[in-house]
CSV table of C-alpha atoms and ligand atoms in Angstrom, one decimal:
chain,number,residue,atom,x,y,z
A,92,UNK,CA,-15.5,20.2,12.6
A,93,UNK,CA,-12.6,21.5,10.5
A,94,UNK,CA,-12.2,22.5,6.9
A,95,UNK,CA,-10.1,20.4,4.6
A,96,UNK,CA,-8.3,22.1,1.8
A,97,UNK,CA,-6.1,20.3,-0.8
A,98,UNK,CA,-3.7,22.2,-3.1
A,99,UNK,CA,-2.2,20.8,-6.3
A,100,UNK,CA,1.4,19.6,-5.5
A,101,UNK,CA,2.4,20.4,-9.1
A,102,UNK,CA,1.3,24.0,-8.7
A,103,UNK,CA,0.7,24.6,-5.0
A,104,UNK,CA,-1.2,27.9,-5.4
A,105,UNK,CA,-4.1,26.0,-7.0
A,106,UNK,CA,-6.8,25.0,-4.5
A,107,UNK,CA,-8.2,21.7,-5.9
A,108,UNK,CA,-10.5,20.4,-3.1
A,109,UNK,CA,-12.2,21.9,-0.1
A,110,UNK,CA,-14.8,20.5,2.2
A,111,UNK,CA,-15.4,19.8,5.9
A,112,UNK,CA,-14.5,16.9,8.2
A,113,UNK,CA,-17.2,14.6,9.4
A,114,UNK,CA,-18.4,15.9,12.8
A,115,UNK,CA,-17.5,13.6,15.7
A,116,UNK,CA,-21.1,13.6,16.9
A,117,UNK,CA,-22.2,12.2,13.5
A,118,UNK,CA,-20.1,9.0,14.0
A,119,UNK,CA,-22.5,7.0,16.2
A,120,UNK,CA,-25.3,7.5,13.7
A,121,UNK,CA,-23.1,6.4,10.7
A,122,UNK,CA,-21.8,3.4,12.6
A,123,UNK,CA,-25.3,2.4,13.6
A,124,UNK,CA,-26.5,2.6,10.0
A,125,UNK,CA,-23.5,0.5,9.0
A,126,UNK,CA,-24.5,-2.1,11.6
A,127,UNK,CA,-28.1,-2.3,10.4
A,128,UNK,CA,-27.0,-2.5,6.7
A,129,UNK,CA,-24.6,-5.3,7.5
A,130,UNK,CA,-27.3,-7.5,9.0
A,131,UNK,CA,-29.3,-7.2,5.8
A,132,UNK,CA,-26.3,-7.7,3.6
A,133,UNK,CA,-25.2,-10.8,5.4
A,134,UNK,CA,-28.6,-12.3,4.8
A,135,UNK,CA,-28.3,-12.1,1.0
A,136,UNK,CA,-27.1,-15.0,-1.0
A,137,UNK,CA,-23.6,-15.0,-2.5
A,138,UNK,CA,-25.1,-14.6,-6.0
A,139,UNK,CA,-27.1,-11.5,-4.9
A,140,UNK,CA,-24.0,-10.0,-3.4
A,141,UNK,CA,-22.0,-10.8,-6.5
A,142,UNK,CA,-24.5,-9.0,-8.8
A,143,UNK,CA,-24.6,-5.9,-6.6
A,144,UNK,CA,-20.8,-5.8,-6.2
A,145,UNK,CA,-20.3,-6.3,-10.0
A,146,UNK,CA,-22.5,-3.2,-10.6
A,147,UNK,CA,-20.4,-1.3,-8.0
A,148,UNK,CA,-17.1,-2.1,-9.7
A,149,UNK,CA,-18.7,-1.4,-13.1
A,150,UNK,CA,-19.6,2.0,-11.7
A,151,UNK,CA,-16.0,2.6,-10.6
A,152,UNK,CA,-14.7,1.6,-14.0
A,153,UNK,CA,-17.1,4.1,-15.6
A,154,UNK,CA,-15.5,6.8,-13.5
A,155,UNK,CA,-11.9,5.9,-14.4
A,156,UNK,CA,-11.2,9.2,-16.1
A,157,UNK,CA,-12.7,11.3,-13.2
A,158,UNK,CA,-10.7,9.3,-10.6
A,159,UNK,CA,-7.5,9.7,-12.6
A,160,UNK,CA,-8.0,13.5,-13.0
A,161,UNK,CA,-8.7,13.7,-9.3
A,162,UNK,CA,-5.4,11.9,-8.4
A,163,UNK,CA,-3.5,14.1,-10.9
A,164,UNK,CA,-4.9,17.3,-9.2
A,165,UNK,CA,-4.7,16.2,-5.6
A,166,UNK,CA,-1.5,14.1,-5.6
A,167,UNK,CA,0.3,15.2,-8.7
A,168,UNK,CA,0.3,11.7,-10.1
A,169,UNK,CA,1.2,11.3,-13.8
A,170,UNK,CA,-2.0,10.6,-15.6
A,171,UNK,CA,-0.7,7.2,-16.9
A,172,UNK,CA,0.1,6.1,-13.4
A,173,UNK,CA,-3.3,7.2,-12.1
A,174,UNK,CA,-5.1,5.3,-14.9
A,175,UNK,CA,-2.9,2.3,-14.2
A,176,UNK,CA,-3.8,2.5,-10.5
A,177,UNK,CA,-7.6,2.4,-11.3
A,178,UNK,CA,-7.0,-0.5,-13.7
A,179,UNK,CA,-5.0,-2.5,-11.2
A,180,UNK,CA,-7.5,-1.9,-8.4
A,181,UNK,CA,-10.3,-3.2,-10.5
A,182,UNK,CA,-8.4,-6.3,-11.6
A,183,UNK,CA,-7.7,-7.1,-7.9
A,184,UNK,CA,-11.3,-6.4,-6.9
A,185,UNK,CA,-12.8,-8.5,-9.7
A,186,UNK,CA,-10.6,-11.4,-8.7
A,187,UNK,CA,-12.0,-11.1,-5.2
A,188,UNK,CA,-15.6,-11.1,-6.4
A,189,UNK,CA,-15.1,-14.7,-7.5
A,190,UNK,CA,-15.1,-15.6,-3.8
A,191,UNK,CA,-18.8,-14.6,-3.5
A,192,UNK,CA,-19.7,-18.0,-4.9
A,193,UNK,CA,-17.0,-20.1,-3.3
A,194,UNK,CA,-16.9,-22.2,-0.2
A,195,UNK,CA,-17.4,-20.4,3.2
A,196,UNK,CA,-16.3,-23.3,5.5
A,197,UNK,CA,-15.8,-27.0,5.5
A,198,UNK,CA,-17.3,-30.2,6.8
A,199,UNK,CA,-15.0,-32.1,9.2
A,200,UNK,CA,-14.9,-35.9,9.8
A,201,UNK,CA,-17.2,-36.7,12.7
A,202,UNK,CA,-15.6,-37.5,16.0
A,203,UNK,CA,-18.8,-38.7,17.6
A,204,UNK,CA,-21.7,-40.8,16.2
A,205,UNK,CA,-24.6,-38.9,14.9
A,206,UNK,CA,-22.9,-35.5,14.9
A,207,UNK,CA,-22.0,-33.6,11.7
A,208,UNK,CA,-19.2,-31.3,12.4
A,209,UNK,CA,-18.8,-28.1,10.4
A,210,UNK,CA,-16.5,-25.1,10.4
A,211,UNK,CA,-18.3,-22.1,9.0
A,212,UNK,CA,-16.9,-18.7,8.2
A,213,UNK,CA,-19.1,-15.7,9.2
A,214,UNK,CA,-18.6,-12.0,8.5
A,215,UNK,CA,-17.0,-9.9,11.2
A,216,UNK,CA,-19.7,-7.2,11.1
A,217,UNK,CA,-18.6,-3.6,10.7
A,218,UNK,CA,-15.0,-3.1,9.4
A,219,UNK,CA,-13.3,0.3,9.9
A,220,UNK,CA,-10.7,0.9,7.1
A,221,UNK,CA,-8.1,3.7,7.6
A,222,UNK,CA,-6.1,4.5,4.5
A,223,UNK,CA,-3.1,6.6,3.4
A,224,UNK,CA,-2.8,9.1,0.5
A,225,UNK,CA,-0.3,7.4,-1.8
A,226,UNK,CA,-2.8,4.9,-3.6
A,227,UNK,CA,-6.1,6.5,-2.8
A,228,UNK,CA,-8.2,4.1,-4.9
A,229,UNK,CA,-6.1,0.9,-4.8
A,230,UNK,CA,-5.8,0.8,-1.0
A,231,UNK,CA,-9.4,1.6,-0.2
A,232,UNK,CA,-10.7,-0.9,-2.8
A,233,UNK,CA,-8.3,-3.5,-1.5
A,234,UNK,CA,-10.2,-3.3,1.8
A,235,UNK,CA,-13.8,-2.5,0.6
A,236,UNK,CA,-14.0,-5.5,-1.8
A,237,UNK,CA,-13.1,-8.3,0.5
A,238,UNK,CA,-15.1,-6.7,3.4
A,239,UNK,CA,-18.2,-6.7,1.3
A,240,UNK,CA,-17.6,-10.0,-0.5
A,241,UNK,CA,-17.5,-11.7,2.9
A,242,UNK,CA,-20.7,-10.0,4.1
A,243,UNK,CA,-19.4,-7.1,6.2
A,244,UNK,CA,-20.2,-3.4,6.0
A,245,UNK,CA,-17.4,-0.9,5.9
A,246,UNK,CA,-16.6,2.6,7.2
A,247,UNK,CA,-13.7,4.2,5.2
A,248,UNK,CA,-11.5,6.9,6.8
A,249,UNK,CA,-9.3,8.0,3.9
A,250,UNK,CA,-6.4,10.4,4.1
A,251,UNK,CA,-7.3,14.1,4.2
A,252,UNK,CA,-4.6,14.6,1.5
A,253,UNK,CA,-6.7,12.6,-1.0
A,254,UNK,CA,-10.4,13.2,-0.2
A,255,UNK,CA,-11.6,13.6,-3.8
A,256,UNK,CA,-11.2,10.0,-4.8
A,257,UNK,CA,-12.9,8.8,-1.7
A,258,UNK,CA,-15.9,11.1,-2.5
A,259,UNK,CA,-16.1,9.5,-5.9
A,260,UNK,CA,-16.1,6.0,-4.3
A,261,UNK,CA,-18.9,7.3,-2.0
A,262,UNK,CA,-20.9,8.6,-5.0
A,263,UNK,CA,-20.6,5.2,-6.8
A,264,UNK,CA,-21.6,3.4,-3.7
A,265,UNK,CA,-24.6,5.6,-3.2
A,266,UNK,CA,-25.8,4.6,-6.7
A,267,UNK,CA,-25.1,0.9,-6.5
A,268,UNK,CA,-24.9,-0.4,-2.9
A,269,UNK,CA,-27.5,-0.7,-0.2
A,270,UNK,CA,-27.6,2.4,2.0
A,271,UNK,CA,-25.1,2.4,4.9
A,272,UNK,CA,-22.9,-0.4,3.5
A,273,UNK,CA,-20.0,1.8,2.5
A,274,UNK,CA,-19.7,5.1,4.3
A,275,UNK,CA,-16.8,7.6,4.0
A,276,UNK,CA,-15.8,9.5,7.1
A,277,UNK,CA,-13.6,12.5,6.5
A,278,UNK,CA,-10.9,13.8,8.8
A,279,UNK,CA,-7.6,13.1,10.5
A,280,UNK,CA,-6.4,11.4,13.7
A,281,UNK,CA,-9.2,12.6,15.9
A,282,UNK,CA,-12.1,11.1,13.9
A,283,UNK,CA,-10.0,7.9,13.1
A,284,UNK,CA,-9.3,7.4,16.9
A,285,UNK,CA,-13.0,8.0,17.7
A,286,UNK,CA,-14.1,5.5,15.0
A,287,UNK,CA,-11.7,2.8,16.3
A,288,UNK,CA,-13.4,3.1,19.7
A,289,UNK,CA,-17.0,3.1,18.3
A,290,UNK,CA,-18.8,0.1,19.8
A,291,UNK,CA,-20.4,-0.7,16.5
A,292,UNK,CA,-16.9,-1.2,14.8
A,293,UNK,CA,-15.8,-4.8,15.1
A,294,UNK,CA,-12.4,-4.9,13.4
A,295,UNK,CA,-9.9,-2.3,12.1
A,296,UNK,CA,-7.8,-2.5,8.9
A,297,UNK,CA,-5.1,0.1,8.6
A,298,UNK,CA,-2.6,1.0,5.9
A,299,UNK,CA,-0.1,3.7,6.6
A,300,UNK,CA,3.1,4.4,8.5
A,301,UNK,CA,4.5,2.1,11.2
A,302,UNK,CA,4.4,5.0,13.7
A,303,UNK,CA,0.6,5.5,13.3
A,304,UNK,CA,0.0,1.8,13.0
A,305,UNK,CA,1.3,1.4,16.6
A,306,UNK,CA,-1.3,3.9,17.8
A,307,UNK,CA,-4.1,2.2,15.9
A,308,UNK,CA,-3.1,-1.2,17.3
A,309,UNK,CA,-3.1,0.1,20.9
A,310,UNK,CA,-6.4,2.0,20.5
A,311,UNK,CA,-8.0,-1.2,19.0
A,312,UNK,CA,-6.6,-3.3,21.8
A,313,UNK,CA,-8.6,-1.3,24.4
A,314,UNK,CA,-11.8,-2.7,22.8
A,315,UNK,CA,-10.2,-6.1,22.1
A,316,UNK,CA,-10.7,-5.5,18.4
A,317,UNK,CA,-8.6,-7.4,15.9
A,318,UNK,CA,-6.4,-5.4,13.5
A,319,UNK,CA,-4.8,-5.9,10.1
A,320,UNK,CA,-1.9,-3.4,9.7
A,321,UNK,CA,-0.1,-2.8,6.4
A,322,UNK,CA,2.8,-0.6,7.3
A,323,UNK,CA,6.0,1.0,6.0
A,324,UNK,CA,9.0,-0.6,4.3
A,325,UNK,CA,12.7,-0.2,3.5
A,326,UNK,CA,12.8,-2.7,0.6
A,327,UNK,CA,16.1,-4.1,-0.6
A,328,UNK,CA,17.2,-5.5,-3.9
A,329,UNK,CA,20.3,-7.6,-4.2
A,330,UNK,CA,22.1,-7.7,-7.6
A,331,UNK,CA,24.4,-10.7,-7.7
A,332,UNK,CA,25.2,-11.1,-11.4
A,333,UNK,CA,25.0,-9.4,-14.6
A,334,UNK,CA,23.3,-12.0,-16.8
A,335,UNK,CA,20.7,-9.5,-17.9
A,336,UNK,CA,22.0,-6.2,-16.7
A,337,UNK,CA,19.7,-3.9,-18.8
A,338,UNK,CA,16.6,-5.7,-17.7
A,339,UNK,CA,17.8,-5.7,-14.1
A,340,UNK,CA,18.4,-1.9,-14.2
A,341,UNK,CA,15.0,-1.3,-15.8
A,342,UNK,CA,13.2,-3.4,-13.2
A,343,UNK,CA,15.0,-1.6,-10.4
A,344,UNK,CA,14.4,1.9,-11.7
A,345,UNK,CA,10.7,1.2,-12.2
A,346,UNK,CA,10.3,-0.3,-8.8
A,347,UNK,CA,12.3,2.5,-7.1
A,348,UNK,CA,10.8,5.5,-8.9
A,349,UNK,CA,7.2,4.6,-9.9
A,350,UNK,CA,4.8,7.0,-8.2
A,351,UNK,CA,7.9,9.2,-7.4
A,352,UNK,CA,9.1,6.5,-4.9
A,353,UNK,CA,6.0,6.9,-2.8
A,354,UNK,CA,5.1,3.2,-2.7
A,355,UNK,CA,5.3,1.1,0.4
A,356,UNK,CA,6.8,-1.6,-1.8
A,357,UNK,CA,9.3,0.7,-3.6
A,358,UNK,CA,12.9,-0.6,-3.8
A,359,UNK,CA,14.8,1.9,-1.8
A,360,UNK,CA,18.1,0.1,-1.3
A,361,UNK,CA,20.2,-1.9,-3.8
A,362,UNK,CA,23.1,-4.1,-2.6
A,363,UNK,CA,25.3,-5.0,-5.6
A,364,UNK,CA,28.1,-7.5,-5.8
A,365,UNK,CA,31.4,-5.6,-5.7
A,366,UNK,CA,32.7,-6.9,-9.1
A,367,UNK,CA,29.7,-5.4,-10.8
A,368,UNK,CA,30.3,-1.9,-9.5
A,369,UNK,CA,31.3,-0.1,-12.7
A,370,UNK,CA,28.8,-1.6,-15.2
A,371,UNK,CA,26.0,-1.4,-12.7
A,372,UNK,CA,26.5,2.3,-11.8
A,373,UNK,CA,27.1,3.3,-15.4
A,374,UNK,CA,23.9,1.6,-16.6
A,375,UNK,CA,21.8,2.9,-13.6
A,376,UNK,CA,23.0,6.5,-14.0
A,377,UNK,CA,22.3,6.4,-17.7
A,378,UNK,CA,18.8,4.9,-17.1
A,379,UNK,CA,18.0,7.5,-14.4
A,380,UNK,CA,18.6,10.3,-16.9
A,381,UNK,CA,15.3,9.2,-18.5
A,382,UNK,CA,13.5,10.3,-15.3
A,383,UNK,CA,12.3,13.8,-16.1
A,384,UNK,CA,10.6,15.6,-13.2
A,385,UNK,CA,7.5,17.6,-14.3
A,386,UNK,CA,3.8,18.0,-14.1
A,387,UNK,CA,1.4,15.5,-15.7
A,388,UNK,CA,0.3,18.2,-18.1
A,389,UNK,CA,3.7,18.1,-19.7
A,390,UNK,CA,4.0,15.0,-22.0
A,391,UNK,CA,7.8,14.7,-21.4
A,392,UNK,CA,7.4,14.3,-17.6
A,393,UNK,CA,8.3,10.8,-16.3
A,394,UNK,CA,8.5,11.7,-12.6
A,395,UNK,CA,5.7,13.5,-10.8
A,396,UNK,CA,6.1,15.8,-7.8
A,397,UNK,CA,6.0,14.6,-4.2
A,398,UNK,CA,2.4,14.5,-3.3
A,399,UNK,CA,2.2,16.7,-0.2
A,400,UNK,CA,4.1,19.6,1.2
A,401,UNK,CA,4.9,17.5,4.3
A,402,UNK,CA,6.4,14.7,2.2
A,403,UNK,CA,8.4,17.3,0.1
A,404,UNK,CA,9.8,18.9,3.3
A,405,UNK,CA,10.7,15.5,4.7
A,406,UNK,CA,12.7,14.5,1.6
A,407,UNK,CA,14.4,17.9,1.3
A,408,UNK,CA,15.4,17.8,5.0
A,409,UNK,CA,16.7,14.2,4.8
A,410,UNK,CA,19.0,15.0,1.9
A,411,UNK,CA,20.1,18.3,3.4
A,412,UNK,CA,21.3,16.6,6.6
A,413,UNK,CA,22.6,13.4,5.0
A,414,UNK,CA,26.0,12.5,6.6
A,415,UNK,CA,28.7,13.0,3.9
A,416,UNK,CA,31.1,10.8,5.8
A,417,UNK,CA,28.8,7.8,5.4
A,418,UNK,CA,27.4,8.6,1.9
A,419,UNK,CA,28.2,10.0,-1.5
A,420,UNK,CA,25.5,11.6,-3.6
A,421,UNK,CA,26.1,10.2,-7.1
A,422,UNK,CA,23.3,12.1,-8.8
A,423,UNK,CA,20.4,14.4,-7.7
A,424,UNK,CA,19.9,15.3,-4.1
A,425,UNK,CA,18.1,18.6,-4.5
A,426,UNK,CA,14.6,20.1,-5.2
A,427,UNK,CA,13.8,21.0,-8.8
A,428,UNK,CA,12.6,24.6,-9.5
A,429,UNK,CA,10.1,24.6,-12.3
A,430,UNK,CA,8.3,27.7,-13.6
A,431,UNK,CA,4.9,26.8,-12.0
A,432,UNK,CA,6.6,25.9,-8.6
A,433,UNK,CA,5.6,22.4,-7.3
A,434,UNK,CA,7.1,19.8,-5.0
A,435,UNK,CA,9.5,18.4,-7.5
A,436,UNK,CA,12.7,16.6,-6.5
A,437,UNK,CA,15.6,15.2,-8.5
A,438,UNK,CA,15.8,11.5,-9.0
A,439,UNK,CA,18.6,10.7,-6.5
A,440,UNK,CA,21.2,8.0,-6.2
A,441,UNK,CA,23.2,7.9,-3.0
A,442,UNK,CA,26.2,5.6,-2.5
A,443,UNK,CA,26.2,4.2,1.1
A,444,UNK,CA,29.8,3.8,2.3
A,445,UNK,CA,28.9,3.0,5.9
A,446,UNK,CA,26.0,0.6,6.2
A,447,UNK,CA,25.1,2.0,9.6
A,448,UNK,CA,24.0,5.2,7.8
A,449,UNK,CA,20.5,6.5,8.5
A,450,UNK,CA,19.5,6.1,4.9
A,451,UNK,CA,19.5,2.3,5.3
A,452,UNK,CA,16.9,2.5,8.0
A,453,UNK,CA,14.5,5.4,7.3
A,454,UNK,CA,11.6,5.1,4.9
A,455,UNK,CA,12.2,8.3,2.9
A,456,UNK,CA,9.2,7.8,0.6
A,457,UNK,CA,10.5,9.8,-2.4
A,458,UNK,CA,12.7,9.4,-5.5
A,459,UNK,CA,15.8,8.5,-3.5
A,460,UNK,CA,17.7,5.2,-4.0
A,461,UNK,CA,20.6,4.0,-1.9
A,462,UNK,CA,23.3,1.7,-3.4
A,463,UNK,CA,26.0,-0.2,-1.6
A,464,UNK,CA,28.4,-3.0,-2.5
A,465,UNK,CA,29.2,-6.4,-1.0
A,466,UNK,CA,31.5,-9.3,-1.5
A,467,UNK,CA,29.7,-12.3,0.0
A,468,UNK,CA,26.0,-13.0,-0.5
A,469,UNK,CA,25.5,-13.9,3.2
A,470,UNK,CA,26.7,-10.5,4.1
A,471,UNK,CA,24.3,-8.9,1.6
A,472,UNK,CA,21.4,-10.8,3.1
A,473,UNK,CA,22.2,-9.9,6.6
A,474,UNK,CA,22.6,-6.3,5.7
A,475,UNK,CA,19.3,-6.4,3.8
A,476,UNK,CA,17.7,-7.7,7.0
A,477,UNK,CA,19.2,-5.2,9.3
A,478,UNK,CA,16.1,-2.9,9.5
A,479,UNK,CA,13.0,-3.0,11.5
A,480,UNK,CA,11.0,-3.5,8.3
A,481,UNK,CA,10.2,-6.6,6.3
A,482,UNK,CA,7.8,-5.8,3.5
A,483,UNK,CA,9.2,-6.9,0.2
A,484,UNK,CA,12.5,-7.6,-1.5
A,485,UNK,CA,14.1,-8.6,-4.8
A,486,UNK,CA,17.1,-10.6,-5.9
A,487,UNK,CA,18.7,-10.6,-9.4
A,488,UNK,CA,20.8,-13.7,-9.8
A,489,UNK,CA,21.2,-16.7,-12.0
A,490,UNK,CA,23.0,-18.9,-9.5
A,491,UNK,CA,20.4,-21.2,-7.9
A,492,UNK,CA,22.4,-21.3,-4.6
A,493,UNK,CA,22.2,-17.5,-4.4
A,494,UNK,CA,18.5,-17.6,-5.1
A,495,UNK,CA,18.0,-20.3,-2.4
A,496,UNK,CA,20.1,-18.4,0.1
A,497,UNK,CA,17.9,-15.4,-0.5
A,498,UNK,CA,14.6,-17.3,-0.3
A,499,UNK,CA,15.6,-18.9,2.9
A,500,UNK,CA,17.4,-16.0,4.5
A,501,UNK,CA,15.5,-12.8,3.7
A,502,UNK,CA,13.0,-11.6,6.3
A,503,UNK,CA,10.2,-10.1,4.2
A,504,UNK,CA,6.6,-11.0,3.5
A,505,UNK,CA,7.1,-10.9,-0.3
A,506,UNK,CA,10.1,-12.0,-2.4
A,507,UNK,CA,10.7,-11.3,-6.1
A,508,UNK,CA,13.3,-13.3,-7.9
A,509,UNK,CA,14.7,-11.6,-11.1
A,510,UNK,CA,12.1,-8.8,-11.2
A,511,UNK,CA,11.0,-5.7,-9.3
A,512,UNK,CA,8.7,-5.4,-6.3
A,513,UNK,CA,5.3,-5.3,-8.1
A,514,UNK,CA,2.7,-7.7,-6.6
A,515,UNK,CA,-0.2,-9.6,-8.3
A,516,UNK,CA,-3.9,-9.6,-7.6
A,517,UNK,CA,-4.2,-13.2,-6.5
A,518,UNK,CA,-1.2,-13.4,-4.1
A,519,UNK,CA,-1.1,-12.6,-0.4
A,520,UNK,CA,0.1,-9.0,0.2
A,521,UNK,CA,1.7,-8.2,3.6
A,522,UNK,CA,4.8,-7.5,5.5
A,523,UNK,CA,6.8,-9.1,8.3
A,524,UNK,CA,8.4,-7.4,11.4
A,525,UNK,CA,7.4,-3.7,11.6
A,526,UNK,CA,5.9,-3.8,8.1
A,527,UNK,CA,2.7,-5.6,8.9
A,528,UNK,CA,0.5,-7.3,11.5
A,529,UNK,CA,-2.3,-9.8,11.0
A,530,UNK,CA,-3.4,-11.8,8.0
A,531,UNK,CA,-2.2,-10.5,4.6
A,532,UNK,CA,-4.5,-8.5,2.4
A,533,UNK,CA,-5.3,-9.6,-1.2
A,534,UNK,CA,-5.8,-13.1,-2.4
A,535,UNK,CA,-7.3,-16.0,-0.5
A,536,UNK,CA,-5.6,-15.2,2.8
A,537,UNK,CA,-7.7,-12.0,3.2
A,538,UNK,CA,-10.6,-14.3,4.3
A,539,UNK,CA,-8.8,-14.8,7.6
A,540,UNK,CA,-9.3,-11.1,8.6
A,541,UNK,CA,-12.7,-10.4,7.0
A,542,UNK,CA,-14.4,-13.5,8.5
A,543,UNK,CA,-14.5,-15.3,11.8
A,544,UNK,CA,-14.8,-19.0,12.4
A,545,UNK,CA,-17.7,-20.8,14.0
A,546,UNK,CA,-17.5,-24.5,14.9
A,547,UNK,CA,-20.9,-26.2,14.6
A,548,UNK,CA,-21.8,-29.7,16.0
A,549,UNK,CA,-25.0,-30.7,14.3
A,550,UNK,CA,-26.8,-33.6,16.1
A,551,UNK,CA,-30.0,-35.2,15.1
B,145,NAD,P1,0.0,7.9,7.9
B,145,NAD,O1,0.3,6.8,8.8
B,145,NAD,O2,0.4,9.3,8.3
B,145,NAD,O3,-1.6,8.0,7.8
B,145,NAD,C1,-2.4,6.9,7.4
B,145,NAD,C2,-3.8,7.1,7.8
B,145,NAD,O4,-3.9,7.1,9.3
B,145,NAD,C3,-4.5,8.4,7.4
B,145,NAD,O5,-5.8,8.2,7.0
B,145,NAD,C4,-4.4,9.3,8.7
B,145,NAD,O6,-5.4,10.3,8.7
B,145,NAD,C5,-4.6,8.2,9.7
B,145,NAD,N1,-4.2,8.6,11.1
B,145,NAD,C6,-3.2,9.5,11.4
B,145,NAD,N2,-3.0,9.5,12.8
B,145,NAD,C7,-3.9,8.6,13.3
B,145,NAD,C8,-4.2,8.1,14.6
B,145,NAD,N3,-3.5,8.6,15.7
B,145,NAD,N4,-5.1,7.1,14.8
B,145,NAD,C9,-5.7,6.6,13.7
B,145,NAD,N5,-5.5,7.0,12.4
B,145,NAD,C10,-4.6,8.0,12.2
B,145,NAD,O7,0.5,7.5,6.5
B,145,NAD,P2,0.5,8.3,5.1
B,145,NAD,O8,1.6,9.4,5.2
B,145,NAD,O9,-0.9,8.7,4.8
B,145,NAD,O10,1.0,7.2,4.1
B,145,NAD,C11,2.3,6.8,3.9
B,145,NAD,C12,2.7,5.6,4.7
B,145,NAD,O11,1.8,4.5,4.4
B,145,NAD,C13,4.1,5.1,4.4
B,145,NAD,O12,4.7,4.7,5.6
B,145,NAD,C14,3.9,3.8,3.6
B,145,NAD,O13,4.9,2.8,3.6
B,145,NAD,C15,2.6,3.3,4.2
B,145,NAD,N6,1.9,2.5,3.2
B,145,NAD,C16,1.9,1.1,3.5
B,145,NAD,C17,1.3,0.3,2.5
B,145,NAD,C18,1.3,-1.2,2.8
B,145,NAD,O14,0.4,-1.9,2.2
B,145,NAD,N7,2.2,-1.8,3.6
B,145,NAD,C19,0.6,0.8,1.4
B,145,NAD,C20,0.6,2.2,1.2
B,145,NAD,C21,1.3,3.0,2.1
């Protein structure tokens, strides 16, 4: 059992959380308690589950300020972004609660006389959720809510870089949910791997890097456990015309730099039609000047720090070793030294002069945007597709033939026409290729992962 210590990324001397990992030998007991709780939970009516889960979400809402403070301290989020994350999580979760009283199967036409044929959806049992640090309330709640709505219990293994928000979720659960229904397990890869192999765990939902997702999938395969993987991205935007250039720039900047670029759905590459080069770059560089790196405590800050030392080192190293023969740094590219220290990095725009450059393939996960230029839209689409990822994408165009070509040609799970890559609470969320495996999260489709199908032939 190891200690976990978290330091404030905006002032790294400040210890903001300390605690211990869950001991490996505690796991079987916790998983067994989840199994027992799940059986009782499944037996409740949809209405009973709805009332209990409404109280759970109300409890989270009442802790909005605590949750936001925690995200500011542990991850350096700007407070407005942290409050926004709690709000969005609750909107999404409340939409899902509506499913408690909806259909849970269908009656089929009979193929034989005297037989009523039904397809029923049943809970999976115990769901293990493994989550990253970048949205420490949104991502867990995106898994907890559908799991519980559909009658499962859940074990949550959050990131060790954001333990505080998970502990608040546990406190709210202790006050509002039946014992054992939601249990937080603290720790890193060891405890996560052990939990995947727990016999009481029925399915595994994971959000994180593609690299770790591969390990999760192979560990789950040993036990023939189904997985849902939400993985990394290298999300392109294509800018084809300048009908509304100011809005386009604003949408791209928000989608690229919100949460300091640490969103799986962040736009990290822009492909711009060659003729628009000058107006596009002038507007983008002017708009990026409004991004002011600084701590949440400073009202002028519009760009928080990178959330962990590892992430800061990764971004610094990437820019230090970027190939000058394939790229041109148009602005930024360096860490920012502020009086209190902190993992701040300049908002950075890199022109890509050789599309085979590393920046077009690596998920940097920081305030770094690549820009390149194209002449033909087909070429832009094929360049946009030339990564292992396929999470989300945007096109800015008024010509319907360009929009159609994009809709039909782009290889990503989510497409945005004339706006940035921000998803809604009622739409499927998930990636193609190395960005996701299994049924999408969010919206109706999440039922596919959180339930299993039973075919019933009812004779008389
Ligand atoms: P990560 O993959 O390093 O860690 C994610 C989780 O996996 C953590 O809880 C970690 O403790 C756990 N883990 C680490 N090694 C493990 C192992 N061997 N077996 C099982 N679990 C293990 O990711 P991160 O750095 O926390 O988060 C950033 C990544 O998450 C980015 O790649 C980002 O794109 C991705 N992400 C994806 C989505 C999405 O919905 N597609 C959303 C948010 C973040």
